[in-house]
PDB file of C-alpha atoms in Angstrom:
ATOM      1  CA  MET G 170     -27.883 -71.722 -39.611  1.00  0.00           C
ATOM      2  CA  LYS G 171     -27.740 -68.755 -36.726  1.00  0.00           C
ATOM      3  CA  ALA G 172     -23.865 -69.449 -36.595  1.00  0.00           C
ATOM      4  CA  HIS G 173     -23.752 -69.365 -40.194  1.00  0.00           C
ATOM      5  CA  TYR G 174     -25.214 -65.891 -40.387  1.00  0.00           C
ATOM      6  CA  PHE G 175     -23.347 -64.698 -37.513  1.00  0.00           C
ATOM      7  CA  MET G 176     -19.834 -65.573 -39.479  1.00  0.00           C
ATOM      8  CA  ALA G 177     -21.235 -63.953 -42.862  1.00  0.00           C
ATOM      9  CA  GLY G 178     -22.223 -60.881 -40.923  1.00  0.00           C
ATOM     10  CA  PHE G 179     -18.820 -60.390 -39.181  1.00  0.00           C
ATOM     11  CA  ALA G 180     -17.137 -61.023 -42.414  1.00  0.00           C
ATOM     12  CA  ALA G 181     -18.722 -58.101 -43.934  1.00  0.00           C
ATOM     13  CA  LEU G 182     -18.188 -56.211 -40.575  1.00  0.00           C
ATOM     14  CA  LEU G 183     -14.464 -56.607 -40.654  1.00  0.00           C
ATOM     15  CA  ALA G 184     -13.985 -56.157 -44.647  1.00  0.00           C
ATOM     16  CA  ALA G 185     -15.835 -52.967 -44.360  1.00  0.00           C
ATOM     17  CA  SER G 186     -13.575 -51.748 -41.295  1.00  0.00           C
ATOM     18  CA  THR G 187     -10.554 -52.535 -43.158  1.00  0.00           C
ATOM     19  CA  ALA G 188     -11.442 -50.800 -46.404  1.00  0.00           C
ATOM     20  CA  GLN G 189      -9.687 -47.663 -45.437  1.00  0.00           C
ATOM     21  CA  ALA G 190      -6.898 -49.346 -44.105  1.00  0.00           C
ATOM     22  CA  GLN G 191      -6.274 -51.073 -47.435  1.00  0.00           C
ATOM     23  CA  THR G 192      -5.830 -47.384 -49.291  1.00  0.00           C
ATOM     24  CA  PRO G 193      -2.501 -45.904 -48.994  1.00  0.00           C
ATOM     25  CA  VAL G 194      -2.825 -42.420 -46.665  1.00  0.00           C
ATOM     26  CA  PRO G 195      -4.502 -40.038 -49.244  1.00  0.00           C
ATOM     27  CA  VAL G 196      -2.643 -36.633 -49.698  1.00  0.00           C
ATOM     28  CA  PRO G 197      -3.524 -33.638 -52.134  1.00  0.00           C
ATOM     29  CA  THR G 198      -0.925 -32.503 -54.658  1.00  0.00           C
ATOM     30  CA  PRO G 199      -0.135 -28.912 -54.165  1.00  0.00           C
ATOM     31  CA  VAL G 200      -0.455 -27.914 -57.876  1.00  0.00           C
ATOM     32  CA  ALA G 201      -3.043 -25.415 -58.651  1.00  0.00           C
ATOM     33  CA  ALA G 202      -5.116 -25.986 -61.911  1.00  0.00           C
ATOM     34  CA  PRO G 203      -3.126 -24.487 -64.817  1.00  0.00           C
ATOM     35  CA  ALA G 204      -4.424 -21.681 -66.764  1.00  0.00           C
ATOM     36  CA  ALA G 205      -4.642 -21.212 -70.443  1.00  0.00           C
ATOM     37  CA  ALA G 206      -1.134 -20.083 -71.162  1.00  0.00           C
ATOM     38  CA  ARG G 207      -0.065 -17.665 -73.720  1.00  0.00           C
ATOM     39  CA  PRO G 208       0.017 -19.390 -77.406  1.00  0.00           C
ATOM     40  CA  ALA G 209       3.734 -19.676 -78.496  1.00  0.00           C
ATOM     41  CA  GLY G 210       5.021 -16.587 -80.263  1.00  0.00           C
ATOM     42  CA  SER G 211       2.241 -14.665 -78.702  1.00  0.00           C
ATOM     43  CA  PRO G 212       3.375 -11.034 -78.210  1.00  0.00           C
ATOM     44  CA  ALA G 213       3.667  -9.164 -74.687  1.00  0.00           C
ATOM     45  CA  VAL G 214       1.256  -6.435 -74.150  1.00  0.00           C
ATOM     46  CA  LEU G 215       2.168  -3.597 -71.947  1.00  0.00           C
ATOM     47  CA  SER G 216      -0.412  -3.600 -69.107  1.00  0.00           C
ATOM     48  CA  PRO G 217      -0.376  -2.517 -65.357  1.00  0.00           C
ATOM     49  CA  VAL G 218      -2.130  -5.917 -64.554  1.00  0.00           C
ATOM     50  CA  VAL G 219      -0.083  -8.798 -65.519  1.00  0.00           C
ATOM     51  CA  VAL G 220      -0.744 -12.555 -64.923  1.00  0.00           C
ATOM     52  CA  TYR G 221       0.950 -15.914 -64.156  1.00  0.00           C
ATOM     53  CA  ASP G 222       0.002 -19.510 -63.929  1.00  0.00           C
ATOM     54  CA  LEU G 223       0.949 -20.958 -60.457  1.00  0.00           C
ATOM     55  CA  GLY G 224       0.351 -24.807 -61.572  1.00  0.00           C
ATOM     56  CA  GLY G 225       2.576 -24.221 -64.925  1.00  0.00           C
ATOM     57  CA  LEU G 226       4.970 -22.413 -62.716  1.00  0.00           C
ATOM     58  CA  ILE G 227       5.462 -25.296 -60.294  1.00  0.00           C
ATOM     59  CA  GLN G 228       5.300 -28.044 -63.108  1.00  0.00           C
ATOM     60  CA  ASP G 229       7.873 -26.539 -65.202  1.00  0.00           C
ATOM     61  CA  SER G 230      10.326 -24.382 -63.231  1.00  0.00           C
ATOM     62  CA  LEU G 231      13.316 -26.165 -61.570  1.00  0.00           C
ATOM     63  CA  ALA G 232      12.429 -24.966 -58.391  1.00  0.00           C
ATOM     64  CA  GLY G 233       8.720 -26.182 -58.599  1.00  0.00           C
ATOM     65  CA  GLN G 234      10.187 -29.541 -59.777  1.00  0.00           C
ATOM     66  CA  ASP G 235      12.447 -29.870 -57.025  1.00  0.00           C
ATOM     67  CA  MET G 236       9.979 -29.190 -54.447  1.00  0.00           C
ATOM     68  CA  SER G 237       7.486 -31.718 -55.951  1.00  0.00           C
ATOM     69  CA  ASN G 238      10.136 -34.130 -56.175  1.00  0.00           C
ATOM     70  CA  LYS G 239      10.831 -33.588 -52.020  1.00  0.00           C
ATOM     71  CA  LEU G 240       7.166 -33.862 -51.639  1.00  0.00           C
ATOM     72  CA  LYS G 241       6.783 -37.188 -53.342  1.00  0.00           C
ATOM     73  CA  ALA G 242       9.555 -38.557 -51.474  1.00  0.00           C
ATOM     74  CA  ILE G 243       8.124 -37.737 -47.978  1.00  0.00           C
ATOM     75  CA  ARG G 244       4.857 -38.787 -49.250  1.00  0.00           C
ATOM     76  CA  ASP G 245       6.500 -42.229 -50.368  1.00  0.00           C
ATOM     77  CA  GLN G 246       7.802 -42.478 -46.975  1.00  0.00           C
ATOM     78  CA  ILE G 247       4.749 -42.255 -45.264  1.00  0.00           C
ATOM     79  CA  ASN G 248       3.133 -44.771 -47.164  1.00  0.00           C
ATOM     80  CA  ARG G 249       5.932 -47.067 -46.440  1.00  0.00           C
ATOM     81  CA  GLU G 250       5.571 -46.407 -42.587  1.00  0.00           C
ATOM     82  CA  LEU G 251       1.856 -47.713 -42.872  1.00  0.00           C
ATOM     83  CA  GLU G 252       2.642 -50.823 -45.110  1.00  0.00           C
ATOM     84  CA  PRO G 253       3.606 -53.060 -42.066  1.00  0.00           C
ATOM     85  CA  ASP G 254       0.551 -52.169 -40.241  1.00  0.00           C
ATOM     86  CA  GLN G 255      -1.789 -52.822 -43.030  1.00  0.00           C
ATOM     87  CA  ARG G 256      -0.087 -56.166 -43.942  1.00  0.00           C
ATOM     88  CA  GLN G 257      -0.634 -57.148 -40.110  1.00  0.00           C
ATOM     89  CA  LEU G 258      -4.207 -56.336 -40.331  1.00  0.00           C
ATOM     90  CA  GLU G 259      -4.746 -57.921 -43.792  1.00  0.00           C
ATOM     91  CA  SER G 260      -3.220 -61.229 -42.569  1.00  0.00           C
ATOM     92  CA  GLU G 261      -5.325 -61.121 -39.392  1.00  0.00           C
ATOM     93  CA  LEU G 262      -8.402 -60.511 -40.924  1.00  0.00           C
ATOM     94  CA  ARG G 263      -7.851 -63.669 -43.423  1.00  0.00           C
ATOM     95  CA  ALA G 264      -6.979 -65.747 -40.476  1.00  0.00           C
ATOM     96  CA  ILE G 265     -10.298 -64.796 -38.884  1.00  0.00           C
ATOM     97  CA  LEU G 266     -12.309 -65.258 -41.946  1.00  0.00           C
ATOM     98  CA  THR G 267     -10.751 -68.840 -42.516  1.00  0.00           C
ATOM     99  CA  SER G 268     -11.426 -69.813 -38.681  1.00  0.00           C
ATOM    100  CA  SER G 269     -14.345 -72.109 -38.071  1.00  0.00           C
ATOM    101  CA  VAL G 270     -17.672 -70.842 -36.700  1.00  0.00           C
ATOM    102  CA  GLN G 271     -17.300 -72.716 -33.466  1.00  0.00           C
ATOM    103  CA  GLU G 272     -13.412 -70.891 -33.142  1.00  0.00           C
ATOM    104  CA  SER G 273     -15.102 -67.575 -34.148  1.00  0.00           C
ATOM    105  CA  GLN G 274     -17.894 -67.965 -31.284  1.00  0.00           C
ATOM    106  CA  SER G 275     -15.557 -69.169 -28.687  1.00  0.00           C
ATOM    107  CA  ALA G 276     -13.816 -66.802 -26.121  1.00  0.00           C
ATOM    108  CA  ALA G 277     -10.641 -66.791 -27.652  1.00  0.00           C
ATOM    109  CA  GLY G 278     -12.162 -66.273 -31.210  1.00  0.00           C
ATOM    110  CA  ARG G 279     -14.243 -63.231 -29.495  1.00  0.00           C
ATOM    111  CA  GLN G 280     -10.957 -62.085 -28.038  1.00  0.00           C
ATOM    112  CA  ARG G 281      -9.344 -62.377 -31.047  1.00  0.00           C
ATOM    113  CA  GLN G 282     -12.002 -60.274 -32.745  1.00  0.00           C
ATOM    114  CA  GLU G 283     -11.875 -57.638 -30.426  1.00  0.00           C
ATOM    115  CA  ALA G 284      -8.225 -57.449 -30.591  1.00  0.00           C
ATOM    116  CA  PHE G 285      -8.259 -56.929 -34.710  1.00  0.00           C
ATOM    117  CA  GLN G 286     -10.782 -54.157 -34.087  1.00  0.00           C
ATOM    118  CA  ARG G 287      -8.372 -52.326 -31.621  1.00  0.00           C
ATOM    119  CA  LEU G 288      -5.826 -52.575 -34.226  1.00  0.00           C
ATOM    120  CA  ASN G 289      -7.749 -51.424 -37.179  1.00  0.00           C
ATOM    121  CA  ASN G 290      -9.133 -48.502 -35.118  1.00  0.00           C
ATOM    122  CA  GLU G 291      -5.074 -47.670 -34.033  1.00  0.00           C
ATOM    123  CA  PHE G 292      -4.313 -48.041 -37.807  1.00  0.00           C
ATOM    124  CA  GLN G 293      -7.007 -45.571 -38.981  1.00  0.00           C
ATOM    125  CA  GLN G 294      -5.713 -42.908 -36.353  1.00  0.00           C
ATOM    126  CA  LYS G 295      -2.270 -43.340 -37.270  1.00  0.00           C
ATOM    127  CA  GLN G 296      -3.303 -43.189 -41.112  1.00  0.00           C
ATOM    128  CA  GLU G 297      -5.306 -39.958 -40.351  1.00  0.00           C
ATOM    129  CA  ARG G 298      -2.393 -38.299 -38.433  1.00  0.00           C
ATOM    130  CA  LEU G 299       0.148 -39.038 -41.120  1.00  0.00           C
ATOM    131  CA  SER G 300      -2.285 -37.821 -43.738  1.00  0.00           C
ATOM    132  CA  GLN G 301      -2.439 -34.277 -41.708  1.00  0.00           C
ATOM    133  CA  VAL G 302       1.600 -34.696 -41.384  1.00  0.00           C
ATOM    134  CA  MET G 303       1.683 -34.584 -45.426  1.00  0.00           C
ATOM    135  CA  GLN G 304      -0.710 -31.619 -45.602  1.00  0.00           C
ATOM    136  CA  LEU G 305       1.145 -29.542 -43.311  1.00  0.00           C
ATOM    137  CA  THR G 306       4.600 -30.586 -45.279  1.00  0.00           C
ATOM    138  CA  GLU G 307       2.625 -29.362 -48.233  1.00  0.00           C
ATOM    139  CA  ARG G 308       1.374 -26.259 -46.651  1.00  0.00           C
ATOM    140  CA  ASN G 309       4.993 -25.202 -45.305  1.00  0.00           C
ATOM    141  CA  ALA G 310       6.439 -26.116 -48.858  1.00  0.00           C
ATOM    142  CA  ILE G 311       4.277 -24.227 -50.806  1.00  0.00           C
ATOM    143  CA  ASP G 312       4.911 -20.922 -48.274  1.00  0.00           C
ATOM    144  CA  ALA G 313       8.867 -21.802 -49.051  1.00  0.00           C
ATOM    145  CA  PHE G 314       7.965 -21.717 -52.853  1.00  0.00           C
ATOM    146  CA  ASN G 315       6.208 -18.597 -52.689  1.00  0.00           C
ATOM    147  CA  LYS G 316       9.149 -17.056 -50.588  1.00  0.00           C
ATOM    148  CA  ALA G 317      11.656 -18.176 -53.042  1.00  0.00           C
ATOM    149  CA  ILE G 318      10.074 -17.084 -56.378  1.00  0.00           C
ATOM    150  CA  ALA G 319       9.352 -13.594 -54.626  1.00  0.00           C
ATOM    151  CA  PRO G 320      12.302 -12.031 -55.834  1.00  0.00           C
ATOM    152  CA  ALA G 321      12.109 -13.406 -59.668  1.00  0.00           C
ATOM    153  CA  LEU G 322       8.179 -12.118 -59.385  1.00  0.00           C
ATOM    154  CA  GLN G 323       9.073  -8.659 -58.652  1.00  0.00           C
ATOM    155  CA  GLN G 324      11.576  -8.636 -61.292  1.00  0.00           C
ATOM    156  CA  THR G 325       9.692 -10.030 -64.020  1.00  0.00           C
ATOM    157  CA  LEU G 326       6.773  -7.525 -63.140  1.00  0.00           C
ATOM    158  CA  VAL G 327       9.157  -4.384 -63.203  1.00  0.00           C
ATOM    159  CA  ALA G 328      10.480  -6.005 -66.938  1.00  0.00           C
ATOM    160  CA  ARG G 329       7.004  -5.800 -68.031  1.00  0.00           C
ATOM    161  CA  ASN G 330       6.222  -2.398 -66.844  1.00  0.00           C
ATOM    162  CA  GLY G 331       3.487  -3.935 -64.807  1.00  0.00           C
ATOM    163  CA  LEU G 332       1.916  -2.581 -61.569  1.00  0.00           C
ATOM    164  CA  ILE G 333       0.256  -5.608 -60.363  1.00  0.00           C
ATOM    165  CA  ALA G 334       0.467  -9.430 -60.653  1.00  0.00           C
ATOM    166  CA  ILE G 335      -2.368 -11.856 -59.943  1.00  0.00           C
ATOM    167  CA  SER G 336      -2.245 -15.605 -60.438  1.00  0.00           C
ATOM    168  CA  ALA G 337      -4.411 -16.630 -63.351  1.00  0.00           C
ATOM    169  CA  ASN G 338      -6.316 -19.045 -61.526  1.00  0.00           C
ATOM    170  CA  GLN G 339      -7.938 -15.887 -59.989  1.00  0.00           C
ATOM    171  CA  VAL G 340      -8.785 -14.575 -63.431  1.00  0.00           C
ATOM    172  CA  GLU G 341     -11.570 -15.499 -65.458  1.00  0.00           C
ATOM    173  CA  ALA G 342     -10.249 -14.059 -68.742  1.00  0.00           C
ATOM    174  CA  PHE G 343      -7.491 -12.514 -70.008  1.00  0.00           C
ATOM    175  CA  ILE G 344      -5.524 -11.359 -73.215  1.00  0.00           C
ATOM    176  CA  PRO G 345      -2.488 -13.990 -73.907  1.00  0.00           C
ATOM    177  CA  GLY G 346      -0.244 -11.302 -74.148  1.00  0.00           C
ATOM    178  CA  VAL G 347      -0.730 -10.309 -70.301  1.00  0.00           C
ATOM    179  CA  ASP G 348       0.584 -13.897 -69.208  1.00  0.00           C
ATOM    180  CA  MET G 349       3.940 -13.315 -68.070  1.00  0.00           C
ATOM    181  CA  THR G 350       4.636 -17.160 -66.922  1.00  0.00           C
ATOM    182  CA  ALA G 351       7.119 -17.950 -69.697  1.00  0.00           C
ATOM    183  CA  ASP G 352       9.084 -15.119 -68.759  1.00  0.00           C
ATOM    184  CA  LEU G 353       8.993 -15.979 -64.797  1.00  0.00           C
ATOM    185  CA  ILE G 354      10.131 -19.704 -65.512  1.00  0.00           C
ATOM    186  CA  THR G 355      13.321 -18.099 -67.399  1.00  0.00           C
ATOM    187  CA  ARG G 356      14.065 -15.862 -64.931  1.00  0.00           C
ATOM    188  CA  LEU G 357      13.338 -17.944 -61.968  1.00  0.00           C
ATOM    189  CA  ASN G 358      15.505 -21.199 -63.435  1.00  0.00           C
ATOM    190  CA  ALA G 359      18.389 -18.730 -63.789  1.00  0.00           C
ATOM    191  CA  THR G 360      18.124 -17.680 -59.921  1.00  0.00           C
ATOM    192  CA  THR G 361      16.530 -20.422 -57.753  1.00  0.00           C
ATOM    193  CA  LYS G 362      16.736 -24.061 -58.383  1.00  0.00           C
ATOM    194  CA  THR G 363      15.598 -25.907 -55.443  1.00  0.00           C
ATOM    195  CA  VAL G 364      13.289 -25.302 -52.537  1.00  0.00           C
ATOM    196  CA  SER G 365      13.745 -26.159 -48.610  1.00  0.00           C
ATOM    197  CA  VAL G 366      11.001 -29.090 -48.123  1.00  0.00           C
ATOM    198  CA  VAL G 367      11.222 -30.612 -44.642  1.00  0.00           C
ATOM    199  CA  ARG G 368       8.637 -33.041 -43.074  1.00  0.00           C
ATOM    200  CA  ALA G 369       6.513 -31.548 -40.539  1.00  0.00           C
ATOM    201  CA  THR G 370       5.290 -32.819 -37.443  1.00  0.00           C
ATOM    202  CA  LEU G 371       1.846 -31.744 -35.689  1.00  0.00           C
ATOM    203  CA  PRO G 372       1.550 -29.757 -32.836  1.00  0.00           C
ATOM    204  CA  THR G 373       1.742 -31.644 -29.307  1.00  0.00           C
ATOM    205  CA  GLN G 374      -1.693 -32.319 -27.621  1.00  0.00           C
ATOM    206  CA  GLY G 375      -0.570 -29.622 -24.878  1.00  0.00           C
ATOM    207  CA  GLY G 376      -0.833 -27.105 -27.535  1.00  0.00           C
ATOM    208  CA  ALA G 377       2.870 -26.445 -27.992  1.00  0.00           C
ATOM    209  CA  ALA G 378       3.710 -26.964 -31.386  1.00  0.00           C
ATOM    210  CA  ALA G 379       6.865 -28.645 -32.172  1.00  0.00           C
ATOM    211  CA  PRO G 380       6.815 -28.555 -36.027  1.00  0.00           C
ATOM    212  CA  ALA G 381       9.754 -29.638 -38.531  1.00  0.00           C
ATOM    213  CA  GLY G 382      10.367 -26.541 -40.750  1.00  0.00           C
ATOM    214  CA  ALA G 383       6.966 -25.782 -39.935  1.00  0.00           C
ATOM    215  CA  GLY G 384       6.313 -22.074 -38.866  1.00  0.00           C
ATOM    216  CA  ALA G 385       4.296 -19.059 -40.125  1.00  0.00           C
ATOM    217  CA  PRO G 386       5.121 -18.260 -43.862  1.00  0.00           C
ATOM    218  CA  ALA G 387       8.193 -15.861 -43.972  1.00  0.00           C
ATOM    219  CA  ALA G 388       7.679 -12.512 -45.122  1.00  0.00           C
ATOM    220  CA  ALA G 389       8.638 -11.225 -48.618  1.00  0.00           C
ATOM    221  CA  PRO G 390      10.715  -8.300 -49.699  1.00  0.00           C
ATOM    222  CA  ALA G 391       9.020  -5.106 -49.313  1.00  0.00           C
ATOM    223  CA  GLY G 392       7.154  -4.544 -52.382  1.00  0.00           C
ATOM    224  CA  ALA G 393       7.451  -7.969 -53.921  1.00  0.00           C
ATOM    225  CA  PRO G 394       3.905  -9.512 -54.724  1.00  0.00           C
ATOM    226  CA  LEU G 395       3.494 -13.167 -53.635  1.00  0.00           C
ATOM    227  CA  PRO G 396       1.235 -15.680 -55.667  1.00  0.00           C
ATOM    228  CA  ALA G 397      -1.643 -16.690 -53.531  1.00  0.00           C
ATOM    229  CA  ARG G 398      -1.481 -19.951 -52.134  1.00  0.00           C
ATOM    230  CA  PRO G 399      -3.439 -22.424 -54.987  1.00  0.00           C
ATOM    231  CA  PRO G 400      -6.755 -23.947 -53.574  1.00  0.00           C
ATOM    232  CA  ALA G 401      -6.788 -26.913 -51.717  1.00  0.00           C
ATOM    233  CA  ALA G 402      -7.193 -29.795 -54.343  1.00  0.00           C
ATOM    234  CA  ALA G 403      -9.354 -33.162 -53.372  1.00  0.00           C
ATOM    235  CA  PRO G 404      -7.405 -35.740 -51.789  1.00  0.00           C
ATOM    236  CA  LYS G 405      -6.238 -38.100 -53.903  1.00  0.00           C
ATOM    237  CA  ARG G 406      -3.026 -40.446 -54.546  1.00  0.00           C
ATOM    238  CA  PRO G 407      -0.989 -39.293 -57.564  1.00  0.00           C
TER     239      PRO G 407
END
């Protein structure tokens, strides 16, 4: 009876320890929550302050779609890198849970269980590291997107006789006519269709960073307002 409880408890422990291992690496999607768009046919209103929907800009512009597709490809690549380790863990867990009580309590059985726990810990560390890589890649991509849209943003602001452009997700309410998102997308599509997205690497433990395509955001042309980086979304798999 005691052995039976031992096996049942161990099964529950292993199942709980691999719950995270069975979930692909979570990564946030770098898209701000869309603000209320200007209704079709709503006339532009001359205003010193105009707004734009960053989420809609990423979703509907060619440059934003290009960035999103490249980020998805990197995300899929990361998940593929985790699949072999995950399958190994699941296979080993099934083997342990189907072993007899005597086998599980033997020296070899205990060694196998300890080895499984080590593999599971290593997998979780790898999963966390790759999740951080993906998040850094997204931040770098957003910085590149901000730089790419800066000229079109400046030109659209001038064309609308505006003095200040603000991301709509930072504004509680506005008159639809001051939303320049549609104009900005049209201008951006005519000039910029791609965004450079490179998988990042984490800084080394010694403190020397070795990012691939990472770094401080590039400066925008003088006088060109940049959209604020969208607030971080809750980690989720798209």
